[in-house]
Tab-separated table of C-alpha atoms in Angstrom:
chain	number	residue	atom	x	y	z
A	109	MET	CA	-1.069	-2.850	-52.739
A	110	ASP	CA	0.935	-1.169	-55.557
A	111	ALA	CA	4.335	0.511	-54.665
A	112	SER	CA	2.942	4.042	-55.218
A	113	SER	CA	0.145	3.313	-52.412
A	114	ALA	CA	2.694	1.743	-50.190
A	115	SER	CA	4.867	4.592	-50.545
A	116	GLN	CA	2.395	7.178	-49.874
A	117	ILE	CA	1.168	5.365	-46.818
A	118	ALA	CA	4.888	5.013	-45.558
A	119	ASP	CA	5.494	8.807	-46.294
A	120	LEU	CA	2.212	9.814	-44.165
A	121	CYS	CA	3.251	7.674	-41.250
A	122	ALA	CA	6.958	9.090	-41.454
A	123	THR	CA	5.303	12.676	-41.421
A	124	ALA	CA	3.132	11.765	-38.454
A	125	ARG	CA	6.013	10.439	-36.419
A	126	HIS	CA	8.137	13.650	-37.100
A	127	ALA	CA	5.022	15.882	-36.315
A	128	ALA	CA	4.566	13.918	-33.004
A	129	ASP	CA	8.225	14.306	-32.128
A	130	ALA	CA	8.024	18.064	-32.756
A	131	GLY	CA	4.911	18.252	-30.633
A	132	ASN	CA	2.429	18.970	-33.634
A	133	LEU	CA	-0.080	16.278	-32.453
A	134	ASP	CA	-2.764	17.741	-34.654
A	135	LEU	CA	-0.859	17.228	-37.897
A	136	ALA	CA	0.454	13.717	-36.613
A	137	ILE	CA	-3.132	12.610	-36.222
A	138	GLN	CA	-4.279	13.997	-39.567
A	139	CYS	CA	-1.593	12.118	-41.213
A	140	TYR	CA	-2.296	8.925	-39.497
A	141	GLU	CA	-5.919	9.156	-40.326
A	142	LYS	CA	-5.219	9.750	-44.021
A	143	ALA	CA	-2.760	6.714	-43.950
A	144	ILE	CA	-5.431	4.588	-42.295
A	145	ALA	CA	-8.272	5.834	-44.850
A	146	LEU	CA	-6.014	4.845	-47.601
A	147	ASP	CA	-4.969	1.489	-46.273
A	148	ILE	CA	-8.648	0.585	-45.711
A	149	ALA	CA	-9.468	1.811	-49.163
A	150	LEU	CA	-6.893	-0.775	-50.386
A	151	ASP	CA	-8.226	-3.480	-48.087
A	152	SER	CA	-4.542	-4.211	-46.860
A	153	LYS	CA	-5.612	-4.585	-43.234
A	154	ASN	CA	-2.363	-2.996	-42.052
A	155	VAL	CA	-3.299	-2.516	-38.292
A	156	SER	CA	0.234	-1.187	-37.513
A	157	ILE	CA	-0.783	2.308	-38.404
A	158	LEU	CA	-3.729	2.158	-36.153
A	159	LEU	CA	-1.487	0.887	-33.319
A	160	GLU	CA	0.994	3.708	-33.900
A	161	MET	CA	-1.911	6.155	-33.626
A	162	GLY	CA	-3.177	4.604	-30.515
A	163	ASN	CA	0.260	4.660	-29.103
A	164	LEU	CA	0.421	8.402	-29.710
A	165	TYR	CA	-2.956	8.837	-27.939
A	166	ALA	CA	-1.813	6.774	-24.998
A	167	LYS	CA	1.546	8.660	-24.762
A	168	THR	CA	-0.298	11.999	-24.712
A	169	GLY	CA	-2.796	10.905	-22.091
A	170	GLN	CA	-5.825	10.593	-24.222
A	171	ALA	CA	-6.885	7.154	-22.936
A	172	SER	CA	-10.351	7.133	-24.301
A	173	LEU	CA	-9.153	7.975	-27.818
A	174	ALA	CA	-6.335	5.402	-27.549
A	175	ILE	CA	-8.805	2.701	-26.439
A	176	GLN	CA	-11.211	3.629	-29.457
A	177	THR	CA	-8.074	3.253	-31.730
A	178	TYR	CA	-6.916	-0.035	-30.415
A	179	ASN	CA	-10.489	-1.463	-30.640
A	180	ARG	CA	-10.633	-0.235	-34.338
A	181	ALA	CA	-7.255	-2.173	-34.949
A	182	LEU	CA	-8.735	-5.266	-33.221
A	183	GLN	CA	-11.858	-5.261	-35.262
A	184	ILE	CA	-9.664	-5.448	-38.431
A	185	ASP	CA	-7.246	-8.116	-37.015
A	186	PRO	CA	-8.377	-9.850	-33.813
A	187	ASP	CA	-5.290	-11.798	-33.664
A	188	SER	CA	-3.108	-8.818	-33.231
A	189	GLY	CA	-1.208	-9.605	-30.107
A	190	PHE	CA	0.313	-5.973	-29.869
A	191	GLY	CA	-3.136	-4.645	-30.344
A	192	TRP	CA	-4.310	-6.692	-27.165
A	193	SER	CA	-1.211	-5.776	-25.213
A	194	ASN	CA	-1.476	-2.079	-26.186
A	195	LEU	CA	-5.015	-2.002	-25.115
A	196	GLY	CA	-4.223	-3.717	-21.899
A	197	ASN	CA	-1.459	-1.171	-21.125
A	198	VAL	CA	-3.988	1.580	-21.299
A	199	LEU	CA	-6.661	-0.077	-19.322
A	200	PHE	CA	-3.928	-0.991	-16.681
A	201	GLY	CA	-2.997	2.851	-16.556
A	202	LEU	CA	-6.729	3.570	-15.653
A	203	ARG	CA	-6.479	0.913	-12.868
A	204	ASN	CA	-8.957	-1.230	-14.846
A	205	ILE	CA	-6.825	-4.343	-13.770
A	206	GLU	CA	-9.137	-7.135	-14.431
A	207	ILE	CA	-9.988	-6.301	-18.033
A	208	ALA	CA	-6.353	-5.396	-18.702
A	209	LEU	CA	-5.391	-9.022	-17.434
A	210	GLN	CA	-7.766	-10.460	-19.974
A	211	CYS	CA	-6.041	-8.348	-22.741
A	212	PHE	CA	-2.494	-9.362	-21.701
A	213	THR	CA	-3.421	-13.042	-21.390
A	214	HIS	CA	-4.868	-13.031	-24.843
A	215	ALA	CA	-1.865	-11.310	-26.053
A	216	VAL	CA	0.555	-13.888	-24.515
A	217	ARG	CA	-1.462	-16.761	-26.212
A	218	LEU	CA	-0.797	-14.939	-29.474
A	219	LEU	CA	2.818	-13.870	-28.839
A	220	PRO	CA	4.228	-16.133	-26.178
A	221	ASP	CA	7.837	-15.271	-26.788
A	222	GLU	CA	7.397	-11.376	-26.730
A	223	TRP	CA	9.112	-10.196	-23.570
A	224	THR	CA	7.156	-6.985	-23.448
A	225	ILE	CA	3.806	-8.579	-23.163
A	226	ARG	CA	5.021	-11.206	-20.662
A	227	TYR	CA	6.316	-8.216	-18.530
A	228	SER	CA	2.950	-6.457	-18.651
A	229	LEU	CA	0.962	-9.722	-17.649
A	230	GLY	CA	3.347	-10.397	-14.757
A	231	ARG	CA	3.010	-6.738	-13.613
A	232	ALA	CA	-0.609	-6.955	-13.742
A	233	LEU	CA	-0.860	-10.287	-11.848
A	234	GLY	CA	1.369	-8.909	-9.269
A	235	GLN	CA	-1.086	-6.001	-8.625
A	236	ILE	CA	-4.011	-8.311	-7.875
A	237	GLY	CA	-1.834	-10.434	-5.517
A	238	LYS	CA	-1.202	-13.427	-7.792
A	239	ALA	CA	2.519	-13.569	-6.893
A	240	ASN	CA	3.434	-16.951	-8.109
A	241	GLU	CA	1.962	-16.300	-11.458
A	242	ALA	CA	3.525	-12.927	-11.588
A	243	VAL	CA	7.014	-14.573	-10.906
A	244	GLU	CA	6.504	-16.977	-13.768
A	245	HIS	CA	5.771	-14.457	-16.459
A	246	LEU	CA	8.184	-11.719	-15.275
A	247	SER	CA	10.928	-14.466	-15.074
A	248	ALA	CA	10.119	-15.453	-18.568
A	249	ALA	CA	10.320	-11.869	-19.680
A	250	CYS	CA	13.772	-11.510	-18.120
A	251	ALA	CA	14.961	-14.901	-19.931
A	252	LEU	CA	13.562	-13.823	-23.280
A	253	ASN	CA	15.244	-10.311	-23.347
A	254	PRO	CA	18.923	-9.804	-22.645
A	255	ALA	CA	18.316	-6.256	-23.034
A	256	PHE	CA	17.073	-6.149	-19.501
A	257	LEU	CA	20.710	-5.600	-18.781
A	258	ASN	CA	20.159	-2.152	-20.303
A	259	PRO	CA	19.441	0.722	-17.981
A	260	ALA	CA	16.186	1.320	-19.931
A	261	PHE	CA	14.859	-1.902	-18.469
A	262	ASP	CA	15.747	-2.109	-14.921
A	263	ASP	CA	12.044	-1.717	-14.216
A	264	ALA	CA	11.802	-5.357	-15.015
A	265	TRP	CA	14.046	-6.435	-12.249
A	266	ILE	CA	12.229	-4.164	-9.604
A	267	VAL	CA	8.837	-5.614	-10.686
A	268	LEU	CA	10.245	-9.297	-10.546
A	269	GLY	CA	11.760	-8.560	-7.197
A	270	ASN	CA	8.381	-7.220	-5.765
A	271	ALA	CA	6.695	-10.325	-7.129
A	272	TYR	CA	9.192	-12.529	-5.245
A	273	GLN	CA	8.480	-10.552	-2.081
A	274	HIS	CA	4.942	-10.963	-2.426
A	275	SER	CA	5.491	-14.768	-2.849
A	276	GLY	CA	7.545	-14.697	0.326
A	277	ASP	CA	10.911	-15.287	-1.309
A	278	TRP	CA	13.019	-12.485	0.248
A	279	ASP	CA	16.359	-13.817	-0.916
A	280	ARG	CA	15.381	-13.873	-4.560
A	281	ALA	CA	13.800	-10.401	-4.290
A	282	MET	CA	17.090	-8.986	-2.965
A	283	GLU	CA	18.901	-10.593	-5.851
A	284	CYS	CA	16.611	-9.002	-8.301
A	285	PHE	CA	17.047	-5.571	-6.595
A	286	ASP	CA	20.718	-6.143	-6.589
A	287	ARG	CA	20.548	-6.693	-10.401
A	288	ALA	CA	18.524	-3.384	-10.801
A	289	LEU	CA	21.094	-1.637	-8.674
A	290	ALA	CA	23.962	-3.028	-10.891
A	291	ILE	CA	22.098	-1.449	-13.912
A	292	SER	CA	21.279	1.785	-12.396
A	293	PRO	CA	23.235	2.478	-9.148
A	294	ASN	CA	21.645	5.848	-8.493
A	295	ARG	CA	17.804	4.959	-8.976
A	296	ALA	CA	15.948	5.775	-5.851
A	297	GLU	CA	13.203	3.198	-6.333
A	298	VAL	CA	15.850	0.306	-6.426
A	299	HIS	CA	17.370	1.488	-3.083
A	300	LEU	CA	13.748	2.003	-1.602
A	301	ASN	CA	12.775	-1.473	-2.603
A	302	ARG	CA	16.191	-2.881	-0.988
A	303	ALA	CA	15.134	-1.034	2.070
A	304	MET	CA	11.900	-2.872	2.307
A	305	VAL	CA	13.745	-6.198	2.330
A	306	LEU	CA	16.431	-5.077	4.718
A	307	LEU	CA	13.924	-3.644	7.272
A	308	ASN	CA	11.663	-6.612	7.122
A	309	GLN	CA	14.711	-8.895	8.075
A	310	GLY	CA	15.687	-6.486	10.946
A	311	ASN	CA	18.528	-5.140	9.269
A	312	PHE	CA	17.829	-1.596	10.548
A	313	SER	CA	21.304	-0.067	10.308
A	314	ASP	CA	21.412	-0.609	6.467
A	315	GLY	CA	17.531	-0.474	5.884
A	316	TRP	CA	16.963	3.142	7.379
A	317	ARG	CA	19.762	4.438	5.224
A	318	GLU	CA	18.257	2.978	2.215
A	319	TYR	CA	14.799	4.081	3.202
A	320	GLU	CA	16.122	7.717	2.883
A	321	TYR	CA	16.188	7.309	-0.887
A	322	ARG	CA	12.407	7.768	-0.752
A	323	TRP	CA	12.784	11.414	-1.024
A	324	GLU	CA	14.212	10.953	-4.532
A	325	THR	CA	11.136	9.155	-5.828
A	326	PRO	CA	8.401	10.915	-7.580
A	327	ALA	CA	5.849	10.108	-4.843
A	328	PHE	CA	7.986	12.170	-2.283
A	329	ARG	CA	9.760	14.603	-4.427
A	330	ALA	CA	7.031	17.325	-4.176
A	331	TYR	CA	6.933	16.834	-0.501
A	332	LYS	CA	10.715	17.243	-0.209
A	333	SER	CA	10.678	20.541	-2.398
A	334	ARG	CA	8.688	22.424	0.319
A	335	GLY	CA	11.951	23.801	1.670
A	336	LEU	CA	11.450	24.269	5.386
A	337	GLY	CA	14.695	26.320	5.339
A	338	LYS	CA	16.091	24.670	8.681
A	339	PRO	CA	18.653	21.967	9.062
A	340	ARG	CA	17.524	18.247	9.322
A	341	TRP	CA	18.080	17.134	12.858
A	342	GLN	CA	21.058	14.516	12.650
A	343	GLY	CA	21.241	13.893	16.522
A	344	GLU	CA	22.634	16.955	17.680
A	345	PRO	CA	21.724	18.105	21.465
A	346	LEU	CA	18.124	19.367	21.790
A	347	ASP	CA	18.177	20.944	25.144
A	348	GLY	CA	16.439	24.344	24.723
A	349	LYS	CA	15.896	23.760	21.084
A	350	ARG	CA	12.737	23.668	18.989
A	351	ILE	CA	12.161	20.850	16.639
A	352	LEU	CA	9.444	20.446	13.967
A	353	LEU	CA	8.447	16.835	13.316
A	354	HIS	CA	6.293	16.314	10.246
A	355	ALA	CA	4.025	13.123	9.290
A	356	GLU	CA	5.015	12.859	5.581
A	357	GLN	CA	3.054	9.563	4.996
A	358	GLY	CA	-0.253	7.946	5.620
A	359	PHE	CA	-2.149	7.808	9.069
A	360	GLY	CA	-0.869	4.447	10.175
A	361	ASP	CA	2.728	5.477	9.382
A	362	ALA	CA	2.252	8.532	11.386
A	363	ILE	CA	0.487	6.807	14.471
A	364	GLN	CA	3.294	4.002	14.474
A	365	PHE	CA	6.220	6.628	14.502
A	366	ALA	CA	4.588	8.966	16.954
A	367	ARG	CA	6.033	6.690	19.609
A	368	PHE	CA	9.361	8.654	19.195
A	369	ILE	CA	7.853	12.150	20.096
A	370	PRO	CA	8.291	11.645	23.903
A	371	GLU	CA	12.047	10.864	23.450
A	372	LEU	CA	12.755	14.103	21.955
A	373	SER	CA	11.001	15.987	24.657
A	374	ALA	CA	12.859	14.050	27.208
A	375	ARG	CA	16.056	15.398	25.486
A	376	GLY	CA	15.023	18.819	26.401
A	377	ALA	CA	13.371	19.787	23.101
A	378	GLU	CA	10.261	21.924	22.585
A	379	VAL	CA	8.406	19.680	20.209
A	380	PHE	CA	6.047	20.710	17.404
A	381	VAL	CA	4.248	18.196	15.189
A	382	GLU	CA	2.795	18.874	11.807
A	383	ALA	CA	0.040	16.335	10.827
A	384	LYS	CA	-3.063	15.889	8.938
A	385	GLY	CA	-6.077	17.046	10.431
A	386	PRO	CA	-7.850	13.797	11.665
A	387	LEU	CA	-4.659	13.177	13.910
A	388	LYS	CA	-4.512	16.589	15.563
A	389	GLU	CA	-6.597	15.706	18.529
A	390	LEU	CA	-5.018	12.364	19.048
A	391	PHE	CA	-1.463	13.627	19.100
A	392	SER	CA	-2.477	16.456	21.500
A	393	GLU	CA	-1.932	13.893	24.236
A	394	LEU	CA	1.865	13.638	23.281
A	395	VAL	CA	2.748	17.348	23.116
A	396	THR	CA	1.114	20.666	24.077
A	397	PRO	CA	-2.070	20.797	22.066
A	398	ASP	CA	-1.199	24.199	20.545
A	399	HIS	CA	2.015	22.568	19.392
A	400	ILE	CA	0.127	20.439	16.854
A	401	ILE	CA	-0.089	22.040	13.522
A	402	GLU	CA	-2.512	20.904	10.953
A	403	LEU	CA	-0.894	20.254	7.565
A	404	GLY	CA	-1.182	23.512	5.345
A	405	ASN	CA	-1.284	25.939	8.400
A	406	PRO	CA	1.593	28.256	9.043
A	407	LEU	CA	4.482	26.890	10.885
A	408	PRO	CA	6.155	28.177	14.041
A	409	GLU	CA	9.861	29.241	14.429
A	410	PHE	CA	12.021	26.179	15.106
A	411	ASP	CA	15.728	25.299	14.944
A	412	TYR	CA	15.462	21.730	13.379
A	413	ASP	CA	12.994	19.541	11.454
A	414	CYS	CA	12.830	15.881	10.942
A	415	PRO	CA	10.083	13.610	9.245
A	416	LEU	CA	8.738	11.112	11.681
A	417	MET	CA	9.902	8.293	9.703
A	418	SER	CA	13.354	9.436	9.558
A	419	LEU	CA	13.836	9.706	13.157
A	420	PRO	CA	15.202	6.035	13.477
A	421	ILE	CA	18.533	7.314	12.092
A	422	PRO	CA	19.396	9.973	14.428
A	423	LEU	CA	18.036	7.966	17.383
A	424	GLY	CA	19.993	4.759	16.432
A	425	LEU	CA	17.104	2.601	16.407
A	426	GLU	CA	17.663	-1.232	16.170
A	427	LEU	CA	15.050	-3.944	16.317
A	428	SER	CA	15.886	-4.676	19.843
A	429	SER	CA	15.524	-1.198	21.007
A	430	ILE	CA	12.076	-0.216	19.739
A	431	PRO	CA	10.058	1.774	22.445
A	432	ASN	CA	6.994	-0.336	22.371
A	433	ALA	CA	5.070	0.567	25.622
A	434	PRO	CA	1.658	1.990	25.011
A	435	TYR	CA	2.029	5.781	24.116
A	436	LEU	CA	-1.255	6.966	23.234
A	437	LYS	CA	-4.328	7.666	25.437
A	438	VAL	CA	-7.722	9.029	25.463
A	439	PRO	CA	-9.499	11.022	27.890
A	440	SER	CA	-11.461	8.614	30.256
A	441	LYS	CA	-14.652	10.636	29.716
A	442	MET	CA	-14.421	9.738	25.963
A	443	VAL	CA	-14.049	6.174	26.613
A	444	ASP	CA	-16.802	6.009	29.136
A	445	ASP	CA	-19.143	7.557	26.454
A	446	ALA	CA	-17.870	5.086	23.913
A	447	ARG	CA	-18.568	2.081	26.208
A	448	SER	CA	-22.106	3.408	26.844
A	449	LEU	CA	-22.563	3.910	23.120
A	450	LEU	CA	-21.547	0.305	22.411
A	451	THR	CA	-23.857	-1.104	25.132
A	452	ALA	CA	-26.638	1.039	23.669
A	453	ILE	CA	-25.996	-0.557	20.328
A	454	SER	CA	-25.491	-4.158	21.528
A	455	PRO	CA	-26.750	-4.569	25.160
A	456	GLY	CA	-25.566	-7.650	26.851
A	457	THR	CA	-22.203	-8.961	28.178
A	458	ARG	CA	-20.780	-10.629	25.194
A	459	LEU	CA	-17.127	-9.738	24.334
A	460	ARG	CA	-16.848	-6.651	22.233
A	461	VAL	CA	-14.695	-7.180	19.203
A	462	GLY	CA	-13.881	-4.598	16.515
A	463	ILE	CA	-13.200	-5.633	12.993
A	464	VAL	CA	-11.619	-3.925	9.958
A	465	TRP	CA	-11.693	-5.753	6.521
A	466	THR	CA	-10.711	-3.199	3.970
A	467	GLY	CA	-8.793	0.064	3.820
A	468	ASN	CA	-8.389	3.160	1.542
A	469	SER	CA	-9.390	1.894	-2.079
A	470	SER	CA	-6.869	4.369	-3.374
A	471	HIS	CA	-3.801	2.367	-1.637
A	472	PRO	CA	-2.051	0.562	-4.335
A	473	TRP	CA	-2.101	-2.753	-2.413
A	474	ASN	CA	-5.540	-2.459	-0.860
A	475	ALA	CA	-6.909	-5.331	-2.894
A	476	MET	CA	-4.063	-7.503	-1.646
A	477	ARG	CA	-4.350	-6.516	2.124
A	478	SER	CA	-8.124	-6.481	2.305
A	479	VAL	CA	-10.455	-9.503	3.092
A	480	PRO	CA	-13.839	-9.935	1.368
A	481	LEU	CA	-16.378	-9.311	4.139
A	482	ALA	CA	-18.240	-12.623	3.495
A	483	GLN	CA	-15.092	-14.605	4.264
A	484	LEU	CA	-15.173	-13.161	7.847
A	485	ALA	CA	-18.507	-15.063	8.510
A	486	PRO	CA	-16.789	-17.687	10.798
A	487	LEU	CA	-16.021	-14.868	13.305
A	488	GLY	CA	-19.606	-13.933	13.585
A	489	ARG	CA	-20.529	-17.668	14.514
A	490	VAL	CA	-18.228	-17.581	17.583
A	491	LYS	CA	-20.472	-17.514	20.731
A	492	GLU	CA	-20.548	-14.896	23.153
A	493	ILE	CA	-19.032	-12.317	20.733
A	494	GLN	CA	-20.334	-9.084	19.638
A	495	LEU	CA	-18.509	-7.629	16.482
A	496	TYR	CA	-18.405	-4.059	15.672
A	497	SER	CA	-17.385	-2.487	12.501
A	498	LEU	CA	-14.433	-0.224	12.862
A	499	GLN	CA	-14.479	0.873	9.161
A	500	ARG	CA	-13.659	4.648	9.044
A	501	GLU	CA	-16.050	5.238	6.091
A	502	ALA	CA	-19.705	4.200	6.648
A	503	ALA	CA	-19.727	3.137	2.881
A	504	SER	CA	-17.194	0.507	3.589
A	505	ALA	CA	-19.390	-1.248	6.329
A	506	GLU	CA	-22.500	-0.947	4.004
A	507	ALA	CA	-21.071	-1.973	0.570
A	508	GLU	CA	-21.066	-5.775	1.392
A	509	PRO	CA	-23.817	-7.552	3.155
A	510	TRP	CA	-22.879	-9.108	6.502
A	511	PRO	CA	-23.618	-12.978	6.278
A	512	GLU	CA	-27.035	-13.678	7.459
A	513	GLY	CA	-27.387	-14.740	11.170
A	514	SER	CA	-23.999	-13.018	12.163
A	515	PRO	CA	-24.478	-9.789	14.251
A	516	LEU	CA	-22.397	-6.849	13.069
A	517	ALA	CA	-22.842	-3.388	14.943
A	518	LEU	CA	-22.210	-0.255	13.094
A	519	PRO	CA	-21.071	2.501	15.621
A	520	GLY	CA	-21.150	5.070	12.702
A	521	GLU	CA	-20.437	8.740	13.474
A	522	SER	CA	-18.711	7.671	16.795
A	523	LEU	CA	-15.743	6.662	14.677
A	524	GLU	CA	-15.231	10.062	13.122
A	525	GLY	CA	-11.712	11.391	13.856
A	526	PHE	CA	-8.913	9.284	15.345
A	527	GLN	CA	-9.413	10.284	18.837
A	528	ARG	CA	-13.115	9.153	18.834
A	529	MET	CA	-12.041	5.997	17.074
A	530	ALA	CA	-9.419	5.390	19.767
A	531	ALA	CA	-12.119	5.947	22.501
A	532	VAL	CA	-14.111	3.117	20.809
A	533	ILE	CA	-11.110	0.845	20.607
A	534	GLN	CA	-10.325	1.427	24.209
A	535	ALA	CA	-14.066	0.242	25.114
A	536	LEU	CA	-13.529	-2.957	23.239
A	537	ASP	CA	-12.017	-6.232	24.215
A	538	LEU	CA	-10.226	-6.832	21.061
A	539	VAL	CA	-9.680	-5.611	17.614
A	540	ILE	CA	-9.226	-7.775	14.452
A	541	SER	CA	-8.000	-5.743	11.601
A	542	ILE	CA	-6.054	-5.926	8.336
A	543	ASP	CA	-3.043	-3.766	8.149
A	544	THR	CA	-4.488	-0.215	8.249
A	545	ALA	CA	-4.293	2.716	10.753
A	546	GLN	CA	-6.939	1.047	13.134
A	547	ALA	CA	-4.317	-1.805	13.832
A	548	HIS	CA	-1.654	0.712	14.385
A	549	LEU	CA	-4.084	2.734	16.751
A	550	ALA	CA	-4.967	-0.219	18.773
A	551	GLY	CA	-1.359	-1.338	19.120
A	552	ALA	CA	-0.345	2.233	20.176
A	553	LEU	CA	-3.113	2.248	22.785
A	554	GLY	CA	-1.894	-1.253	24.182
A	555	LYS	CA	-5.425	-2.776	23.013
A	556	PRO	CA	-5.173	-6.457	22.125
A	557	VAL	CA	-5.055	-6.528	18.268
A	558	TRP	CA	-5.040	-9.458	15.849
A	559	VAL	CA	-3.605	-8.390	12.545
A	560	LEU	CA	-4.544	-10.209	9.313
A	561	LEU	CA	-1.628	-10.197	6.788
A	562	PRO	CA	-1.004	-11.281	3.268
A	563	LEU	CA	1.876	-13.605	2.834
A	564	PHE	CA	3.835	-10.409	2.074
A	565	TYR	CA	2.728	-6.999	2.617
A	566	GLU	CA	4.762	-4.483	4.725
A	567	TRP	CA	8.178	-4.575	6.069
A	568	ARG	CA	6.975	-3.435	9.640
A	569	TRP	CA	5.354	-6.797	10.310
A	570	HIS	CA	8.635	-8.536	9.730
A	571	SER	CA	7.683	-11.824	7.899
A	572	HIS	CA	9.503	-14.112	10.370
A	573	LEU	CA	7.437	-13.138	13.473
A	574	GLU	CA	4.008	-13.979	14.818
A	575	ASP	CA	4.271	-10.973	17.123
A	576	SER	CA	5.278	-7.496	16.755
A	577	PRO	CA	8.321	-5.736	18.339
A	578	TRP	CA	6.365	-2.408	17.631
A	579	TYR	CA	3.226	-3.519	19.322
A	580	PRO	CA	3.402	-6.126	22.313
A	581	SER	CA	-0.369	-6.448	22.369
A	582	ALA	CA	-0.375	-7.551	18.808
A	583	ARG	CA	-0.608	-11.116	17.271
A	584	LEU	CA	-0.046	-11.617	13.402
A	585	PHE	CA	-1.980	-14.062	11.315
A	586	ARG	CA	-0.489	-14.567	8.004
A	587	GLN	CA	-1.396	-16.135	4.674
A	588	GLN	CA	0.481	-19.199	3.896
A	589	THR	CA	-0.460	-19.104	0.149
A	590	PRO	CA	-0.827	-15.572	-1.709
A	591	GLY	CA	-4.445	-14.416	-1.820
A	592	GLU	CA	-5.865	-17.400	0.263
A	593	TRP	CA	-7.723	-16.120	3.430
A	594	THR	CA	-9.744	-19.116	4.229
A	595	ARG	CA	-7.216	-20.798	6.506
A	596	VAL	CA	-6.320	-17.601	8.090
A	597	ILE	CA	-9.713	-16.788	9.049
A	598	GLN	CA	-10.462	-20.348	10.354
A	599	LYS	CA	-7.496	-19.921	12.774
A	600	VAL	CA	-8.611	-16.536	13.882
A	601	ALA	CA	-11.938	-18.058	14.563
A	602	GLU	CA	-10.501	-20.916	16.530
A	603	GLU	CA	-8.514	-18.500	18.592
A	604	LEU	CA	-11.427	-16.170	19.087
A	605	GLN	CA	-13.506	-18.923	20.623
A	606	ARG	CA	-10.532	-19.661	22.705
A	607	PHE	CA	-10.274	-16.189	23.651
A	608	ALA	CA	-14.075	-15.898	24.617
A	609	SER	CA	-13.813	-19.094	26.611
A	610	GLU	CA	-10.856	-17.729	28.721
A	611	HIS	CA	-12.692	-14.564	29.259
A	612	ARG	CA	-15.821	-16.522	30.405
A	613	VAL	CA	-13.750	-18.585	32.844
A	614	SER	CA	-12.050	-15.377	34.102
A	615	ASN	CA	-15.282	-13.847	34.617
A	616	THR	CA	-16.836	-16.719	36.550
A	617	ARG	CA	-14.087	-16.684	38.904
A	618	ILE	CA	-14.122	-13.180	40.140
A	619	PRO	CA	-17.167	-13.711	42.477
A	620	ASP	CA	-15.271	-16.618	44.089
A	621	LEU	CA	-12.271	-14.232	45.041
A	622	LEU	CA	-14.598	-11.578	46.509
């Protein structure tokens, strides 16, 4: 390439960068295209221009054009490590994690000492539950780049800390979060991650305080900005006062923290609860039905407000003081109807066991918490057991075939709405579930529930326990290795056989006592 052509290409790229910085994307793209055409004509195979243009597309949210541009670069130079890495980043942003992983893995082979690529690969591995591999690459990224001490790179310590959590190493996770905190003392995400460790370990006094930083994170900022116009309840006397409680997170969170509603009523408050529609009938058993406000509807007059998951602070909650008696109930007529329905679906005297194996697919950790349906086959082989799907969406129960020869009943529409779901759960003998709303619902009803947990998933299941201080009727079955469910399911199957045998013995003794 002669000096004049090289200078022309450099000038076009410089103009493109300045135009992009000024927001003139059309001019930037035109300049890049001219530079690329000139480069191709000269057969110099300078893929950096294509990568710059692809980065511009990615930065402006034009993922499909970014992918096309990176692919053009890789056609010219299949050994471009940054080409593979940049393509992986766009695919990762589109939640196409598996293909993104392939791109990052290829990029690491080409550029093993490039910290940004190691970081991207580790982050993606963490997303699919491969915690130990994630730790390996994220640790390497931190070691390769001293600039991680710079505030611009505190993300790496957060992601590495998360990977340590998922591998079950809580001490190292906290060390990483503390490193991130030293870099960015006011970054809300760092405090929130520290809260997860503290709460998991039962350090409620520090954990709840750190958990309040959630309001400063992007996920909660919009909710916070509603501006209800009344003071947050900080523990003031409530006798004769009106308080609005609002469920700011998912269904399971709302069900878990609804246990505190009766306490406020006992303090003399007139309690109103704002919640999503599916919870309205369920929570009407806790307060006057017309005091349940569906999210989005006009609010009543009130003196104080408080998010449900902020109540532990003014209530002074400690691990040893969690109110854990069953606190939800369902009208007996609904339970009778549910029992009749289950009998109609599957007549007989076998034990009725509900199962849940996957949750909301939009949940960021759904793949980690979910169990492939086929792996639950040993449960279906336990004698004297009838399994019922408690999946809230019918499609979830039908997406995978249940192993041949193992019965799985589908109650269908009887599961619509949490009150109807609760009635079905009350009509069962046992619930076996991953960590999702149905597990919380069973626990809140006092129904025996066995919760299948990854090695790490949620602070609320306290990784050092096999039972739950939140739900005395719960047993916890945890992975010993990240992503490995086989031994968990085998243990559950053995316990289920024992459960069935004890139930049979109990039933045979009843006539002798009459």
